[in-house]
């Protein structure tokens, strides 16, 4: 399989294990998001792939180049990997042009099409002579990507490159960066702790938890078919409902819900996404009182309590927000996630 291959990579710092045997495959030209909470080992993995950090054990290869064999790695210069760190790490005393071509030989600098590279990352050529402090945060990150792409690497590693940007700029910059990577056919690994960012930008998402891959899947499959309760909760809001399952029907605080004939029988948990709760008139579902509303403009999260003290959170359109204190009827639409009792 062409692309990035990681097998059994382990790393400890002293007596503290950080990576417990990571396995990953990233197809050539795909973008993989390594998603997880802080301290889960994402950046450590990225630095091992780049060659900035030695592994204790395991293998890493890209196409026909073996980066690490049984924990022993070749030097970073022989890996030909592009690396984009947090906040860009541009040289403040160099202008945009000099930052971009910094890693090139003198001969390559003379023949390099700087304007084309800047166009690729959606930077106007007029910025070529500006210094980093004269750029916005998003522009700085695009310069950092252009610098990483200048030598023509087929593998690009990005370590939380958008974490310092505000929400609107993060979306625009992220989309521009991914478009640039796909334009040159680069394989990429994006480290992030932002679930929305991972789901929106990547072809595959790997959940890194306690130094292991908990699940790797497409964004849609990860959201719709999480491996366990912890993954489901990490990649989106969920409403857990204790239930008893029998014959493809779950009896829970919202009544009887069809869950599919293959659902495990017995006691379990239904996980309902807020967008799968429909609010209507009080006689159109399980009665619940609205206790709080978080309004975002285009939509809102509505928190409710049923007569049996079941807490619910529904996502509704911004034009359909009920009043706090009102009583509504709640139904489940679609098919909820089902996990057996005691599932992680």
Coordinates of C-alpha atoms in Angstrom, one line a residue, residues 117-256:
X117 CA 3.4 28.6 -4.6
X118 CA 1.8 31.7 -3.1
X119 CA -1.2 31.3 -5.3
X120 CA -1.5 27.6 -4.3
X121 CA -1.9 28.6 -0.6
X122 CA -4.2 31.5 -1.5
X123 CA -1.7 34.3 -0.7
X124 CA -1.6 37.4 -3.1
X125 CA 1.9 38.0 -4.6
X126 CA 1.8 41.5 -3.1
X127 CA 2.6 40.0 0.3
X128 CA 6.0 38.6 -0.8
X129 CA 8.0 41.5 0.7
X130 CA 6.0 41.8 4.0
X131 CA 7.4 40.5 7.3
X132 CA 5.5 38.1 9.6
X133 CA 4.4 40.8 12.0
X134 CA 2.7 42.5 9.1
X135 CA 0.5 39.5 8.3
X136 CA -2.7 38.2 9.9
X137 CA -2.6 34.9 11.8
X138 CA -4.2 33.0 8.9
X139 CA -1.7 34.5 6.4
X140 CA 1.2 33.4 8.6
X141 CA -0.1 29.9 8.7
X142 CA -0.4 29.9 4.9
X143 CA 3.2 31.1 4.6
X144 CA 4.3 28.3 6.9
X145 CA 2.5 25.8 4.6
X146 CA 4.1 27.3 1.5
X147 CA 7.5 26.9 3.2
X148 CA 6.7 23.3 4.0
X149 CA 5.6 22.6 0.4
X150 CA 8.4 24.5 -1.3
X151 CA 10.8 21.4 -1.4
X152 CA 8.1 19.3 -2.9
X153 CA 7.5 16.8 -0.1
X154 CA 4.9 14.0 -0.7
X155 CA 4.2 13.8 3.1
X156 CA 3.2 16.9 5.1
X157 CA 2.7 16.9 8.9
X158 CA 0.7 19.6 10.6
X159 CA 0.8 20.1 14.4
X160 CA -2.4 22.0 15.5
X161 CA -1.7 24.6 12.9
X162 CA -4.9 26.5 13.4
X163 CA -5.2 26.4 17.2
X164 CA -4.2 30.1 17.7
X165 CA -6.7 31.4 15.1
X166 CA -10.2 32.7 15.9
X167 CA -13.2 30.6 14.8
X168 CA -13.9 32.3 11.4
X169 CA -10.3 32.5 10.4
X170 CA -9.7 28.9 11.4
X171 CA -12.4 27.7 9.1
X172 CA -11.2 29.7 6.1
X173 CA -7.5 28.9 6.7
X174 CA -8.2 25.3 7.2
X175 CA -10.1 24.9 4.0
X176 CA -7.3 26.8 2.0
X177 CA -4.6 24.6 3.5
X178 CA -6.4 21.4 2.7
X179 CA -7.1 22.6 -0.8
X180 CA -3.4 23.4 -1.3
X181 CA -2.4 19.9 0.0
X182 CA -4.9 18.2 -2.3
X183 CA -3.8 20.3 -5.3
X184 CA -0.2 18.9 -5.1
X185 CA -1.4 15.4 -4.2
X186 CA 0.4 15.4 -0.8
X187 CA -0.4 12.9 1.9
X188 CA -0.9 14.7 5.2
X189 CA -1.3 14.0 8.9
X190 CA -3.1 16.8 10.8
X191 CA -2.9 16.7 14.6
X192 CA -5.8 18.5 16.3
X193 CA -7.9 18.4 19.4
X194 CA -10.8 20.1 17.6
X195 CA -13.5 17.7 16.7
X196 CA -15.2 20.0 14.1
X197 CA -11.9 20.6 12.4
X198 CA -11.1 16.9 12.1
X199 CA -14.5 16.0 10.8
X200 CA -14.6 18.9 8.3
X201 CA -11.1 18.7 6.9
X202 CA -9.9 15.1 6.9
X203 CA -10.5 12.0 4.7
X204 CA -9.9 9.7 7.7
X205 CA -9.9 10.4 11.4
X206 CA -7.9 8.5 14.0
X207 CA -9.0 8.8 17.6
X208 CA -5.8 8.7 19.7
X209 CA -6.6 7.8 23.3
X210 CA -4.1 7.0 26.0
X211 CA -1.4 6.3 23.4
X212 CA -3.5 3.9 21.3
X213 CA -5.8 4.2 18.3
X214 CA -9.3 3.8 19.6
X215 CA -10.8 4.0 16.1
X216 CA -9.9 5.1 12.6
X217 CA -12.7 5.8 10.0
X218 CA -14.1 8.3 7.6
X219 CA -15.6 11.3 9.4
X220 CA -19.1 10.1 8.5
X221 CA -18.5 6.6 9.7
X222 CA -16.8 7.8 12.9
X223 CA -19.8 10.0 13.8
X224 CA -22.5 7.6 12.8
X225 CA -20.8 4.3 14.0
X226 CA -18.4 5.1 16.9
X227 CA -16.6 2.1 18.3
X228 CA -17.6 2.8 21.9
X229 CA -19.4 5.3 24.2
X230 CA -16.2 7.3 24.8
X231 CA -15.6 7.8 21.0
X232 CA -19.2 8.7 20.5
X233 CA -19.1 11.3 23.2
X234 CA -15.8 12.7 22.0
X235 CA -16.8 13.4 18.4
X236 CA -20.1 15.1 19.2
X237 CA -22.8 15.8 21.7
X238 CA -24.8 12.8 22.9
X239 CA -27.8 12.3 25.2
X240 CA -27.3 9.0 27.1
X241 CA -30.6 7.1 27.9
X242 CA -30.6 3.9 30.0
X243 CA -32.7 1.4 28.2
X244 CA -33.8 -2.2 28.1
X245 CA -33.5 -3.8 24.6
X246 CA -35.6 -6.7 23.4
X247 CA -36.5 -7.8 19.9
X248 CA -35.0 -4.7 18.2
X249 CA -37.0 -2.3 20.5
X250 CA -35.5 -0.3 23.3
X251 CA -37.6 0.9 26.1
X252 CA -36.3 4.1 27.6
X253 CA -37.3 7.4 29.2
X254 CA -38.8 8.5 25.8
X255 CA -40.9 5.3 25.3
X256 CA -40.3 2.5 22.9

